[in-house]
Amino acid sequence: MSEDSQSTQPNPPNGVSRDTFEGNRMEDVPLQQIHSQLLREKEEPTENFSPMPLTLMAMCAVLIFWAGLYLAWYSGDLDPFRFDETQRGASGIADAPREIDMLALGRRVYNQNCVACHQSDGRGQSGVFPPLVAADWVQEESPDRIIKVVLAGLAGPILVNGNPYNNAMTAFNRLSDRDIAAVLTFIRTEPTWQNNAPAVTPEMVAAVRAEFGGRTEPWTGPELEAIHGPVTSR
Ligand code: HEC
C-alpha cells in the first residue's frame, strides 16, 4: 500500500493546520477570543472558611469523655503490676480493700484451665469427661471434696450422677487459692449451670491446701469417699 492510497490529502507543510473540523475550529478567531476572555475573567479559586460541623465536635467530646471513664473503671488504676483487670481500683484510697468479681474471674480461670476436658458448656463428654453442669459432685454442700480434686487431680473409677467414668484429671495446685475459689464458685453458682451450691472462698481452699497440699498423686474416688462419705447431691 502506498502513502497516497491511505489518504486523499497529503500531509500539509509544517505550521499549517490540516483542513479538518478540528483545524477549522482552532482557526475560528472569535471563538479563540471568547476562550481567552473566559480564561482571563475566571475567578481565582480561594480557600473558603468552613467550620467543623458542631455535631461532629460534640461526638468527639462524648467519645473522649467515655474513653476517660472507661480507663478509670477498667484500667486497674493503670497499675503496671496488676495483671488482673477484674480487680477494680479503689478510687485513690491506697489501702482500701479491692473488690473482686469472683464470677468473672472464675469464668476466666475456667476458660483457661478446664474447657479442654469439661467443655465450654461444662457438660463434659459422655463416658470420657464427667459433666460439671447439674453434677452431684459439684452440688455438695461442702466444697472440700472438689477442692481436693482440683488441687491434686482425680483418677480411677468414679460415678457422677450415677454414670461411670474411669479416666484421669490433672492437678491444678499451681493455681492460687483465689483462682481455685473463683473457678469453683463459678461452676457452683453460675445460674445456667444448675448447681445452685454455696460459693467457695479462698480461705476454704487455703485450709485444704494446708492439710493436703503436699499430695502429689491424684485422688481416687474411694479415697475421697473414706474422708467425705459417698457423694450426695443436696
Ligand atoms: C485433662 C482433662 C481435665 C481437665 C483439664 C480438668 N478436668 Fe476435671 N475431671 C477430668 C476427669 C477425667 C474427671 C474424672 C476423673 C475420673 O474418672 O476419676 C474430672 C473430674 C472433675 C470433677 C469431679 C467430677 C464432676 O464431674 O463433678 C470436678 C469437680 C472437676 N473435674 C473440676 C475441674 C475443674 C474446676 C477444672 C479446671 C480447673 C478441671 N476439672 C480440669 C478431666 C479434666
PDB file of C-alpha atoms and ligand atoms in Angstrom:
ATOM      1  CA  MET A   1       0.000   0.000   0.000  1.00  0.00           C
ATOM      2  CA  SER A   2       1.382   3.358  -0.922  1.00  0.00           C
ATOM      3  CA  GLU A   3       1.152   6.625   1.035  1.00  0.00           C
ATOM      4  CA  ASP A   4      -1.237   8.087  -1.473  1.00  0.00           C
ATOM      5  CA  SER A   5      -3.811   5.399  -1.287  1.00  0.00           C
ATOM      6  CA  GLN A   6      -4.065   5.842   2.531  1.00  0.00           C
ATOM      7  CA  SER A   7      -5.283   9.415   2.399  1.00  0.00           C
ATOM      8  CA  THR A   8      -6.614  11.598  -0.342  1.00  0.00           C
ATOM      9  CA  GLN A   9      -4.991  14.651   1.338  1.00  0.00           C
ATOM     10  CA  PRO A  10      -1.209  14.742   1.611  1.00  0.00           C
ATOM     11  CA  ASN A  11       0.277  15.969   4.913  1.00  0.00           C
ATOM     12  CA  PRO A  12       0.303  19.798   4.963  1.00  0.00           C
ATOM     13  CA  PRO A  13       3.608  21.599   5.301  1.00  0.00           C
ATOM     14  CA  ASN A  14       4.782  22.446   8.836  1.00  0.00           C
ATOM     15  CA  GLY A  15       2.781  25.122  10.674  1.00  0.00           C
ATOM     16  CA  VAL A  16      -0.306  24.781   8.568  1.00  0.00           C
ATOM     17  CA  SER A  17      -3.252  23.069  10.216  1.00  0.00           C
ATOM     18  CA  ARG A  18      -4.893  20.224   8.487  1.00  0.00           C
ATOM     19  CA  ASP A  19      -8.069  21.064   6.816  1.00  0.00           C
ATOM     20  CA  THR A  20     -10.201  19.239   9.290  1.00  0.00           C
ATOM     21  CA  PHE A  21     -13.109  20.125  11.513  1.00  0.00           C
ATOM     22  CA  GLU A  22     -10.717  20.495  14.450  1.00  0.00           C
ATOM     23  CA  GLY A  23      -8.347  22.661  12.489  1.00  0.00           C
ATOM     24  CA  ASN A  24     -11.146  24.883  11.365  1.00  0.00           C
ATOM     25  CA  ARG A  25     -12.320  25.382  14.885  1.00  0.00           C
ATOM     26  CA  MET A  26      -8.867  26.344  16.158  1.00  0.00           C
ATOM     27  CA  GLU A  27      -8.623  28.943  13.487  1.00  0.00           C
ATOM     28  CA  ASP A  28     -12.004  30.434  14.316  1.00  0.00           C
ATOM     29  CA  VAL A  29     -10.822  33.824  15.583  1.00  0.00           C
ATOM     30  CA  PRO A  30     -13.970  34.917  17.505  1.00  0.00           C
ATOM     31  CA  LEU A  31     -14.053  31.567  19.276  1.00  0.00           C
ATOM     32  CA  GLN A  32     -10.411  31.905  20.327  1.00  0.00           C
ATOM     33  CA  GLN A  33     -11.109  35.399  21.591  1.00  0.00           C
ATOM     34  CA  ILE A  34     -14.009  34.229  23.689  1.00  0.00           C
ATOM     35  CA  HIS A  35     -11.854  31.482  25.140  1.00  0.00           C
ATOM     36  CA  SER A  36      -9.033  33.831  26.117  1.00  0.00           C
ATOM     37  CA  GLN A  37     -11.562  36.248  27.576  1.00  0.00           C
ATOM     38  CA  LEU A  38     -13.087  33.465  29.624  1.00  0.00           C
ATOM     39  CA  LEU A  39      -9.643  32.412  30.864  1.00  0.00           C
ATOM     40  CA  ARG A  40      -8.793  35.976  31.879  1.00  0.00           C
ATOM     41  CA  GLU A  41     -12.047  36.688  33.681  1.00  0.00           C
ATOM     42  CA  LYS A  42     -12.355  33.396  35.504  1.00  0.00           C
ATOM     43  CA  GLU A  43     -12.168  33.880  39.282  1.00  0.00           C
ATOM     44  CA  GLU A  44      -9.129  32.612  41.080  1.00  0.00           C
ATOM     45  CA  PRO A  45     -10.061  29.696  43.318  1.00  0.00           C
ATOM     46  CA  THR A  46      -9.994  30.718  47.002  1.00  0.00           C
ATOM     47  CA  GLU A  47      -9.872  28.668  50.207  1.00  0.00           C
ATOM     48  CA  ASN A  48     -13.170  29.087  51.953  1.00  0.00           C
ATOM     49  CA  PHE A  49     -13.662  29.066  55.714  1.00  0.00           C
ATOM     50  CA  SER A  50     -15.906  26.143  56.633  1.00  0.00           C
ATOM     51  CA  PRO A  51     -16.220  25.313  60.345  1.00  0.00           C
ATOM     52  CA  MET A  52     -16.181  21.665  61.512  1.00  0.00           C
ATOM     53  CA  PRO A  53     -19.781  20.536  61.965  1.00  0.00           C
ATOM     54  CA  LEU A  54     -20.876  21.050  65.565  1.00  0.00           C
ATOM     55  CA  THR A  55     -22.377  17.574  65.787  1.00  0.00           C
ATOM     56  CA  LEU A  56     -19.013  16.045  64.862  1.00  0.00           C
ATOM     57  CA  MET A  57     -17.266  18.078  67.553  1.00  0.00           C
ATOM     58  CA  ALA A  58     -19.884  17.056  70.099  1.00  0.00           C
ATOM     59  CA  MET A  59     -19.443  13.402  69.151  1.00  0.00           C
ATOM     60  CA  CYS A  60     -15.671  13.669  69.601  1.00  0.00           C
ATOM     61  CA  ALA A  61     -16.161  15.256  73.020  1.00  0.00           C
ATOM     62  CA  VAL A  62     -18.523  12.475  74.096  1.00  0.00           C
ATOM     63  CA  LEU A  63     -16.101   9.799  72.842  1.00  0.00           C
ATOM     64  CA  ILE A  64     -13.157  11.324  74.691  1.00  0.00           C
ATOM     65  CA  PHE A  65     -15.208  11.601  77.885  1.00  0.00           C
ATOM     66  CA  TRP A  66     -16.333   7.985  77.559  1.00  0.00           C
ATOM     67  CA  ALA A  67     -12.747   6.845  76.938  1.00  0.00           C
ATOM     68  CA  GLY A  68     -11.718   8.599  80.160  1.00  0.00           C
ATOM     69  CA  LEU A  69     -14.458   6.892  82.145  1.00  0.00           C
ATOM     70  CA  TYR A  70     -13.554   3.534  80.606  1.00  0.00           C
ATOM     71  CA  LEU A  71      -9.909   3.938  81.565  1.00  0.00           C
ATOM     72  CA  ALA A  72     -10.828   4.979  85.088  1.00  0.00           C
ATOM     73  CA  TRP A  73     -13.127   1.964  85.555  1.00  0.00           C
ATOM     74  CA  TYR A  74     -11.248  -0.810  83.823  1.00  0.00           C
ATOM     75  CA  SER A  75      -7.571   0.034  83.854  1.00  0.00           C
ATOM     76  CA  GLY A  76      -6.944  -1.247  87.396  1.00  0.00           C
ATOM     77  CA  ASP A  77      -5.611   2.189  88.403  1.00  0.00           C
ATOM     78  CA  LEU A  78      -3.102   1.907  85.500  1.00  0.00           C
ATOM     79  CA  ASP A  79      -1.012  -0.180  87.887  1.00  0.00           C
ATOM     80  CA  PRO A  80       1.582  -1.997  85.740  1.00  0.00           C
ATOM     81  CA  PHE A  81       1.955  -4.720  88.346  1.00  0.00           C
ATOM     82  CA  ARG A  82      -1.682  -5.685  88.362  1.00  0.00           C
ATOM     83  CA  PHE A  83      -2.391  -8.203  85.609  1.00  0.00           C
ATOM     84  CA  ASP A  84      -5.992  -8.747  86.536  1.00  0.00           C
ATOM     85  CA  GLU A  85      -8.388  -6.193  85.107  1.00  0.00           C
ATOM     86  CA  THR A  86     -11.295  -7.685  87.053  1.00  0.00           C
ATOM     87  CA  GLN A  87      -9.707  -6.344  90.219  1.00  0.00           C
ATOM     88  CA  ARG A  88     -11.197  -2.913  90.482  1.00  0.00           C
ATOM     89  CA  GLY A  89      -9.243   0.054  91.728  1.00  0.00           C
ATOM     90  CA  ALA A  90     -10.421   1.605  94.958  1.00  0.00           C
ATOM     91  CA  SER A  91     -10.599   5.155  93.577  1.00  0.00           C
ATOM     92  CA  GLY A  92      -7.430   6.603  95.023  1.00  0.00           C
ATOM     93  CA  ILE A  93      -7.590   5.179  98.526  1.00  0.00           C
ATOM     94  CA  ALA A  94      -4.284   3.374  98.674  1.00  0.00           C
ATOM     95  CA  ASP A  95      -5.020   0.509 101.030  1.00  0.00           C
ATOM     96  CA  ALA A  96      -8.776   0.143 100.759  1.00  0.00           C
ATOM     97  CA  PRO A  97      -9.879  -3.470 100.169  1.00  0.00           C
ATOM     98  CA  ARG A  98     -10.071  -4.414  96.494  1.00  0.00           C
ATOM     99  CA  GLU A  99     -13.355  -5.662  95.140  1.00  0.00           C
ATOM    100  CA  ILE A 100     -13.031  -8.810  93.029  1.00  0.00           C
ATOM    101  CA  ASP A 101     -15.774 -10.171  90.825  1.00  0.00           C
ATOM    102  CA  MET A 102     -15.378 -13.883  91.628  1.00  0.00           C
ATOM    103  CA  LEU A 103     -17.804 -14.986  88.916  1.00  0.00           C
ATOM    104  CA  ALA A 104     -15.943 -13.101  86.175  1.00  0.00           C
ATOM    105  CA  LEU A 105     -12.575 -14.290  87.467  1.00  0.00           C
ATOM    106  CA  GLY A 106     -13.877 -17.853  87.797  1.00  0.00           C
ATOM    107  CA  ARG A 107     -15.199 -17.851  84.242  1.00  0.00           C
ATOM    108  CA  ARG A 108     -11.772 -16.795  83.051  1.00  0.00           C
ATOM    109  CA  VAL A 109      -9.917 -19.402  85.104  1.00  0.00           C
ATOM    110  CA  TYR A 110     -12.373 -21.989  83.777  1.00  0.00           C
ATOM    111  CA  ASN A 111     -11.810 -20.980  80.160  1.00  0.00           C
ATOM    112  CA  GLN A 112      -8.050 -21.116  80.640  1.00  0.00           C
ATOM    113  CA  ASN A 113      -7.808 -24.422  82.501  1.00  0.00           C
ATOM    114  CA  CYS A 114     -10.885 -26.608  82.345  1.00  0.00           C
ATOM    115  CA  VAL A 115     -12.596 -26.238  78.935  1.00  0.00           C
ATOM    116  CA  ALA A 116     -10.257 -28.686  77.202  1.00  0.00           C
ATOM    117  CA  CYS A 117     -11.879 -31.570  79.054  1.00  0.00           C
ATOM    118  CA  HIS A 118     -15.119 -30.408  80.647  1.00  0.00           C
ATOM    119  CA  GLN A 119     -16.030 -28.350  77.508  1.00  0.00           C
ATOM    120  CA  SER A 120     -17.046 -24.712  77.354  1.00  0.00           C
ATOM    121  CA  ASP A 121     -20.651 -25.512  78.282  1.00  0.00           C
ATOM    122  CA  GLY A 122     -19.470 -27.633  81.258  1.00  0.00           C
ATOM    123  CA  ARG A 123     -21.315 -30.717  80.035  1.00  0.00           C
ATOM    124  CA  GLY A 124     -18.151 -32.777  79.541  1.00  0.00           C
ATOM    125  CA  GLN A 125     -18.092 -35.658  77.092  1.00  0.00           C
ATOM    126  CA  SER A 126     -20.193 -38.713  77.677  1.00  0.00           C
ATOM    127  CA  GLY A 127     -18.163 -41.597  79.140  1.00  0.00           C
ATOM    128  CA  VAL A 128     -14.855 -39.662  78.967  1.00  0.00           C
ATOM    129  CA  PHE A 129     -15.056 -36.347  80.846  1.00  0.00           C
ATOM    130  CA  PRO A 130     -17.753 -36.049  83.528  1.00  0.00           C
ATOM    131  CA  PRO A 131     -20.148 -33.074  83.453  1.00  0.00           C
ATOM    132  CA  LEU A 132     -19.853 -30.125  85.844  1.00  0.00           C
ATOM    133  CA  VAL A 133     -23.313 -28.827  84.909  1.00  0.00           C
ATOM    134  CA  ALA A 134     -26.005 -30.253  87.193  1.00  0.00           C
ATOM    135  CA  ALA A 135     -23.422 -32.608  88.753  1.00  0.00           C
ATOM    136  CA  ASP A 136     -23.829 -34.230  92.186  1.00  0.00           C
ATOM    137  CA  TRP A 137     -20.092 -33.759  92.959  1.00  0.00           C
ATOM    138  CA  VAL A 138     -20.353 -30.002  92.320  1.00  0.00           C
ATOM    139  CA  GLN A 139     -23.609 -29.607  94.226  1.00  0.00           C
ATOM    140  CA  GLU A 140     -22.375 -30.940  97.572  1.00  0.00           C
ATOM    141  CA  GLU A 141     -22.875 -28.506 100.441  1.00  0.00           C
ATOM    142  CA  SER A 142     -19.171 -28.642 101.409  1.00  0.00           C
ATOM    143  CA  PRO A 143     -16.759 -27.886  98.561  1.00  0.00           C
ATOM    144  CA  ASP A 144     -13.894 -29.753 100.276  1.00  0.00           C
ATOM    145  CA  ARG A 145     -14.061 -32.845  98.043  1.00  0.00           C
ATOM    146  CA  ILE A 146     -13.819 -30.897  94.778  1.00  0.00           C
ATOM    147  CA  ILE A 147     -11.174 -28.528  96.206  1.00  0.00           C
ATOM    148  CA  LYS A 148      -9.061 -31.680  96.693  1.00  0.00           C
ATOM    149  CA  VAL A 149      -9.884 -32.811  93.142  1.00  0.00           C
ATOM    150  CA  VAL A 150      -8.676 -29.516  91.656  1.00  0.00           C
ATOM    151  CA  LEU A 151      -5.558 -29.338  93.860  1.00  0.00           C
ATOM    152  CA  ALA A 152      -4.227 -32.878  93.245  1.00  0.00           C
ATOM    153  CA  GLY A 153      -6.303 -34.301  90.366  1.00  0.00           C
ATOM    154  CA  LEU A 154      -8.536 -37.389  90.284  1.00  0.00           C
ATOM    155  CA  ALA A 155      -8.071 -40.796  88.681  1.00  0.00           C
ATOM    156  CA  GLY A 156      -9.737 -44.196  88.519  1.00  0.00           C
ATOM    157  CA  PRO A 157     -13.348 -45.334  88.524  1.00  0.00           C
ATOM    158  CA  ILE A 158     -15.964 -42.904  89.864  1.00  0.00           C
ATOM    159  CA  LEU A 159     -19.697 -42.297  89.485  1.00  0.00           C
ATOM    160  CA  VAL A 160     -21.040 -38.851  88.526  1.00  0.00           C
ATOM    161  CA  ASN A 161     -24.835 -38.591  88.602  1.00  0.00           C
ATOM    162  CA  GLY A 162     -24.795 -42.410  88.672  1.00  0.00           C
ATOM    163  CA  ASN A 163     -22.798 -42.663  85.393  1.00  0.00           C
ATOM    164  CA  PRO A 164     -19.418 -44.425  85.478  1.00  0.00           C
ATOM    165  CA  TYR A 165     -16.153 -42.696  84.495  1.00  0.00           C
ATOM    166  CA  ASN A 166     -12.658 -44.123  84.640  1.00  0.00           C
ATOM    167  CA  ASN A 167     -10.215 -41.512  83.434  1.00  0.00           C
ATOM    168  CA  ALA A 168      -7.683 -39.091  84.919  1.00  0.00           C
ATOM    169  CA  MET A 169      -7.797 -35.377  85.704  1.00  0.00           C
ATOM    170  CA  THR A 170      -4.551 -33.416  86.039  1.00  0.00           C
ATOM    171  CA  ALA A 171      -3.636 -31.475  89.203  1.00  0.00           C
ATOM    172  CA  PHE A 172      -4.015 -27.702  89.384  1.00  0.00           C
ATOM    173  CA  ASN A 173      -2.048 -26.955  92.550  1.00  0.00           C
ATOM    174  CA  ARG A 174      -0.174 -24.234  90.628  1.00  0.00           C
ATOM    175  CA  LEU A 175      -3.384 -22.119  90.692  1.00  0.00           C
ATOM    176  CA  SER A 176      -3.708 -19.675  93.605  1.00  0.00           C
ATOM    177  CA  ASP A 177      -6.244 -20.134  96.400  1.00  0.00           C
ATOM    178  CA  ARG A 178      -8.165 -17.214  94.947  1.00  0.00           C
ATOM    179  CA  ASP A 179      -8.258 -18.660  91.415  1.00  0.00           C
ATOM    180  CA  ILE A 180      -9.406 -22.080  92.649  1.00  0.00           C
ATOM    181  CA  ALA A 181     -12.054 -20.468  94.855  1.00  0.00           C
ATOM    182  CA  ALA A 182     -13.200 -18.384  91.884  1.00  0.00           C
ATOM    183  CA  VAL A 183     -13.437 -21.267  89.405  1.00  0.00           C
ATOM    184  CA  LEU A 184     -15.322 -23.443  91.903  1.00  0.00           C
ATOM    185  CA  THR A 185     -17.615 -20.521  92.794  1.00  0.00           C
ATOM    186  CA  PHE A 186     -18.245 -20.104  89.086  1.00  0.00           C
ATOM    187  CA  ILE A 187     -19.187 -23.735  88.432  1.00  0.00           C
ATOM    188  CA  ARG A 188     -21.291 -23.880  91.623  1.00  0.00           C
ATOM    189  CA  THR A 189     -23.200 -20.607  91.294  1.00  0.00           C
ATOM    190  CA  GLU A 190     -23.457 -19.727  87.577  1.00  0.00           C
ATOM    191  CA  PRO A 191     -27.279 -19.956  87.201  1.00  0.00           C
ATOM    192  CA  THR A 192     -27.346 -21.774  83.852  1.00  0.00           C
ATOM    193  CA  TRP A 193     -25.030 -24.473  85.256  1.00  0.00           C
ATOM    194  CA  GLN A 194     -27.864 -25.603  87.507  1.00  0.00           C
ATOM    195  CA  ASN A 195     -25.855 -26.419  90.616  1.00  0.00           C
ATOM    196  CA  ASN A 196     -27.002 -23.665  92.952  1.00  0.00           C
ATOM    197  CA  ALA A 197     -24.390 -24.504  95.601  1.00  0.00           C
ATOM    198  CA  PRO A 198     -22.757 -22.100  98.087  1.00  0.00           C
ATOM    199  CA  ALA A 199     -19.790 -20.008  96.917  1.00  0.00           C
ATOM    200  CA  VAL A 200     -16.204 -21.050  97.752  1.00  0.00           C
ATOM    201  CA  THR A 201     -13.801 -18.650  99.497  1.00  0.00           C
ATOM    202  CA  PRO A 202     -10.002 -18.507  99.154  1.00  0.00           C
ATOM    203  CA  GLU A 203      -9.810 -19.351 102.896  1.00  0.00           C
ATOM    204  CA  MET A 204     -11.600 -22.675 102.309  1.00  0.00           C
ATOM    205  CA  VAL A 205      -9.073 -23.542  99.588  1.00  0.00           C
ATOM    206  CA  ALA A 206      -6.166 -22.431 101.797  1.00  0.00           C
ATOM    207  CA  ALA A 207      -7.376 -24.709 104.614  1.00  0.00           C
ATOM    208  CA  VAL A 208      -7.497 -27.779 102.330  1.00  0.00           C
ATOM    209  CA  ARG A 209      -4.147 -26.865 100.779  1.00  0.00           C
ATOM    210  CA  ALA A 210      -2.585 -26.533 104.246  1.00  0.00           C
ATOM    211  CA  GLU A 211      -3.726 -30.046 105.141  1.00  0.00           C
ATOM    212  CA  PHE A 212      -3.331 -31.923 101.818  1.00  0.00           C
ATOM    213  CA  GLY A 213      -1.249 -29.595  99.641  1.00  0.00           C
ATOM    214  CA  GLY A 214       1.805 -31.846  99.768  1.00  0.00           C
ATOM    215  CA  ARG A 215      -0.039 -34.617  97.949  1.00  0.00           C
ATOM    216  CA  THR A 216       1.491 -35.353  94.535  1.00  0.00           C
ATOM    217  CA  GLU A 217      -0.551 -38.277  93.172  1.00  0.00           C
ATOM    218  CA  PRO A 218      -4.175 -37.817  92.124  1.00  0.00           C
ATOM    219  CA  TRP A 219      -7.016 -38.700  94.465  1.00  0.00           C
ATOM    220  CA  THR A 220      -9.176 -41.742  93.816  1.00  0.00           C
ATOM    221  CA  GLY A 221     -12.932 -41.936  94.281  1.00  0.00           C
ATOM    222  CA  PRO A 222     -12.733 -44.435  97.190  1.00  0.00           C
ATOM    223  CA  GLU A 223     -10.060 -42.352  98.996  1.00  0.00           C
ATOM    224  CA  LEU A 224     -12.297 -39.276  98.880  1.00  0.00           C
ATOM    225  CA  GLU A 225     -15.251 -41.379  99.974  1.00  0.00           C
ATOM    226  CA  ALA A 226     -13.273 -42.531 103.015  1.00  0.00           C
ATOM    227  CA  ILE A 227     -12.845 -38.870 104.042  1.00  0.00           C
ATOM    228  CA  HIS A 228     -16.120 -37.304 102.919  1.00  0.00           C
ATOM    229  CA  GLY A 229     -18.556 -40.229 102.612  1.00  0.00           C
ATOM    230  CA  PRO A 230     -20.449 -41.063  99.430  1.00  0.00           C
ATOM    231  CA  VAL A 231     -21.251 -38.186  97.051  1.00  0.00           C
ATOM    232  CA  THR A 232     -24.687 -36.899  97.841  1.00  0.00           C
ATOM    233  CA  SER A 233     -26.344 -34.057  95.998  1.00  0.00           C
ATOM    234  CA  ARG A 234     -28.274 -31.734  98.264  1.00  0.00           C
TER     235      ARG A 234
HETATM  236  C1  HEC B   1      -7.190 -33.221  81.419  1.00  0.00           C
HETATM  237  C2  HEC B   1      -8.625 -33.105  81.418  1.00  0.00           C
HETATM  238  C3  HEC B   1      -9.246 -32.326  82.564  1.00  0.00           C
HETATM  239  C4  HEC B   1      -9.034 -31.023  82.909  1.00  0.00           C
HETATM  240  C5  HEC B   1      -8.132 -30.015  82.229  1.00  0.00           C
HETATM  241  C6  HEC B   1      -9.890 -30.761  84.028  1.00  0.00           C
HETATM  242  N1  HEC B   1     -10.586 -31.896  84.367  1.00  0.00           N
HETATM  243 FE1  HEC B   1     -11.898 -32.096  85.887  1.00  0.00          FE
HETATM  244  N2  HEC B   1     -12.046 -34.080  85.508  1.00  0.00           N
HETATM  245  C7  HEC B   1     -11.472 -34.725  84.446  1.00  0.00           C
HETATM  246  C8  HEC B   1     -11.753 -36.135  84.534  1.00  0.00           C
HETATM  247  C9  HEC B   1     -11.289 -37.179  83.527  1.00  0.00           C
HETATM  248  C10 HEC B   1     -12.502 -36.324  85.694  1.00  0.00           C
HETATM  249  C11 HEC B   1     -12.975 -37.666  86.238  1.00  0.00           C
HETATM  250  C12 HEC B   1     -11.759 -38.417  86.748  1.00  0.00           C
HETATM  251  C13 HEC B   1     -12.021 -39.909  86.987  1.00  0.00           C
HETATM  252  O1  HEC B   1     -12.591 -40.536  86.089  1.00  0.00           O
HETATM  253  O2  HEC B   1     -11.616 -40.414  88.041  1.00  0.00           O
HETATM  254  C14 HEC B   1     -12.711 -34.996  86.282  1.00  0.00           C
HETATM  255  C15 HEC B   1     -13.446 -34.733  87.416  1.00  0.00           C
HETATM  256  C16 HEC B   1     -13.750 -33.476  87.881  1.00  0.00           C
HETATM  257  C17 HEC B   1     -14.672 -33.182  88.964  1.00  0.00           C
HETATM  258  C18 HEC B   1     -15.482 -34.177  89.758  1.00  0.00           C
HETATM  259  C19 HEC B   1     -16.492 -34.880  88.902  1.00  0.00           C
HETATM  260  C20 HEC B   1     -17.546 -33.971  88.334  1.00  0.00           C
HETATM  261  O3  HEC B   1     -17.783 -34.061  87.104  1.00  0.00           O
HETATM  262  O4  HEC B   1     -18.122 -33.140  89.036  1.00  0.00           O
HETATM  263  C21 HEC B   1     -14.676 -31.821  89.132  1.00  0.00           C
HETATM  264  C22 HEC B   1     -15.473 -31.029  90.120  1.00  0.00           C
HETATM  265  C23 HEC B   1     -13.742 -31.274  88.166  1.00  0.00           C
HETATM  266  N3  HEC B   1     -13.211 -32.301  87.417  1.00  0.00           N
HETATM  267  C24 HEC B   1     -13.456 -29.929  88.046  1.00  0.00           C
HETATM  268  C25 HEC B   1     -12.491 -29.426  87.186  1.00  0.00           C
HETATM  269  C26 HEC B   1     -12.077 -28.030  87.165  1.00  0.00           C
HETATM  270  C27 HEC B   1     -12.671 -26.941  88.020  1.00  0.00           C
HETATM  271  C28 HEC B   1     -11.090 -27.943  86.239  1.00  0.00           C
HETATM  272  C29 HEC B   1     -10.283 -26.701  85.872  1.00  0.00           C
HETATM  273  C30 HEC B   1      -9.556 -26.076  86.938  1.00  0.00           C
HETATM  274  C31 HEC B   1     -10.897 -29.252  85.660  1.00  0.00           C
HETATM  275  N4  HEC B   1     -11.759 -30.128  86.257  1.00  0.00           N
HETATM  276  C32 HEC B   1      -9.984 -29.536  84.665  1.00  0.00           C
HETATM  277  C33 HEC B   1     -10.692 -34.152  83.462  1.00  0.00           C
HETATM  278  C34 HEC B   1     -10.215 -32.861  83.486  1.00  0.00           C
END
